[in-house]
Amino acid sequence: MAAIPDHDVVHGAEHAHDHHPTGLMRWLTTTNHKDIGTLYLWFSFIMFLTGGVMALTIRAELFQPGLQVVNPEFFNQLTTMHGLVMVFGAIMPAFVGFANWQIPMMIGAPDMAFARMNNWSFWLLPPAALLLITSFFAPGGAAAGGWTFYPPLSVQMGIGMDMMIFAIHILGASSIMGSINIITTILNMRAPGMTLMKMPLFVWTWLITAYLLVLVMPVLAGVVTMLLTDRNFGTNFFNAAGGGDPVLFQHVFWFFGHPEVYIMILPSFGIVSEVIPTFSRKPLFGYSSMVYATASIAILSCIVWAHHMFTAGMPVVGQLFFMYGTMLIAVPTGVKVFNWTATMWRGSMTFETPMLFSIGFIFLFVIGGFSGVVCAIVPIDVQVQDTYYVIAHFHYVLVSGSLFAIFAGAYYWLPKWTGHMYDETLGKWHFWLSMFFFNLTFFVQHFLGLAGMPRRIPDYALQFADFNMISSIGAFGFGTTQLLFLYVVLKCIRGGAKAPQKPWEGAKTLEWTLPSPAPYHSFETPPLVK
């Protein structure tokens, strides 16, 4: 006679099955920080390719003068969507993916503080992305006012604009929840003995970034809500005919928009501060000054917003305040660049792919920083406002800044995440091709801007033809190179050499996921390398 199964045993088996779903349900219901980090990273890469296709369509149109690929209105819709998809869909989710993967492991926490909220903050992203992209197919098409969607233009657009506003609300809610989660995890779940000043710098940069997000995301929500009521409910916040002021929109938007720029670069600083000590075989130079520099950058970023508005009719005193405030940010940024360089100084450096991307990041980010100081000078900014000089400036900060740091972090932690080593040769090809094509694309845009070529236009004078052709060739080369990165990652996930316990062998003096704060340094004595 067969034994009757014990009820509790069966119940326990069912219970276990409930908590370990497989396939699609695993990803939909996961509360594991590593799974959620992986979801963020894949989502961001898909959005990166989506935004990239939009950029390549723009560059195809600009390959030569005249209208050949898309009509002017669709061209403007592409510029709007390219900006929004890259900022909210590609760069920010990638950094949140890194935060999810690494922060609990770096501070010795079992998981993120709010595991279910963590799941929710990711699953808000795909519907928001869908709303953004399907607005192309709405009556009147997607919003065509640029990613800053200034009124009065944005008040007059079709339903695609409302879809965009709704998408921004959802993306903002996701960011705020993710930030609350990160702040709570870092402040409450560190391992015993890990004081704040012993945390890895990546954790510090994310703590500061999360506070910035909690501060400015509600501001963005507020301004798009005001825009929504202007469009649909008869309010006159930004309508001059009804007593409103379109420049008010710019002030509120840029109070969000400028800290947002630093939200996209501070985690990059954290990643680079992890990678460079590892491949220099030295602790990071000036740990505490790095922490204070990061915090001061974040604080200053909240008081310089109107440098985006020098041509919007501002009193001279205001222009001077925002000009000097903007230049002040160069000081803590310079401290960071000095410290990275000092870390490499007299180190036993090797140049694996993460290190190459980090050095590329420093070199090109400094160029972006210099052109930013140029844009901060009021009389110069009045000349280059809304030209390709500004485009070149912020792509040097966001592509060779944020994106290169994301690549550095991905290559650096892939062995940790997958258990396999990636193909080093292909990784180096990815770096050098990206470096070459990036500069081919964007360096010439400085010259276009200085010569007066305005941004967001599908047609241009014959004098700009040569540089535009060079820029478009570079863009297609850069876009194609990123498929190589996809291949490297997939190849690494599927197999390859097994990663050793400490993948970056030679970093023997450092625990590779927990770079310790720097001891006292003397430039006179070279560091000991085992």
mmCIF file of C-alpha atoms in Angstrom, residues 273-282 343 348 350 355 412 504 506-507 510-512 515:
data_model
loop_
_atom_site.group_PDB
_atom_site.id
_atom_site.type_symbol
_atom_site.label_atom_id
_atom_site.label_comp_id
_atom_site.label_asym_id
_atom_site.label_seq_id
_atom_site.Cartn_x
_atom_site.Cartn_y
_atom_site.Cartn_z
ATOM 1 C CA SER A 273 37.374 55.541 -8.804
ATOM 2 C CA GLU A 274 36.987 51.762 -8.404
ATOM 3 C CA VAL A 275 38.697 50.791 -11.670
ATOM 4 C CA ILE A 276 41.771 53.038 -11.628
ATOM 5 C CA PRO A 277 43.151 51.900 -8.221
ATOM 6 C CA THR A 278 42.757 48.255 -9.262
ATOM 7 C CA PHE A 279 44.799 48.565 -12.457
ATOM 8 C CA SER A 280 47.307 50.990 -10.891
ATOM 9 C CA ARG A 281 47.898 48.495 -8.030
ATOM 10 C CA LYS A 282 47.526 51.363 -5.553
ATOM 11 C CA THR A 343 46.521 57.335 -8.222
ATOM 12 C CA SER A 348 52.258 49.360 -11.700
ATOM 13 C CA THR A 350 48.238 47.547 -16.796
ATOM 14 C CA MET A 355 41.297 50.717 -17.452
ATOM 15 C CA TYR A 412 35.262 45.444 -14.783
ATOM 16 C CA TRP A 504 42.115 41.125 -11.916
ATOM 17 C CA GLY A 506 47.893 41.462 -9.734
ATOM 18 C CA ALA A 507 45.535 43.622 -7.730
ATOM 19 C CA LEU A 510 43.417 45.350 -2.956
ATOM 20 C CA GLU A 511 40.186 43.476 -2.488
ATOM 21 C CA TRP A 512 38.784 44.150 -5.956
ATOM 22 C CA PRO A 515 38.967 49.218 -2.488
#
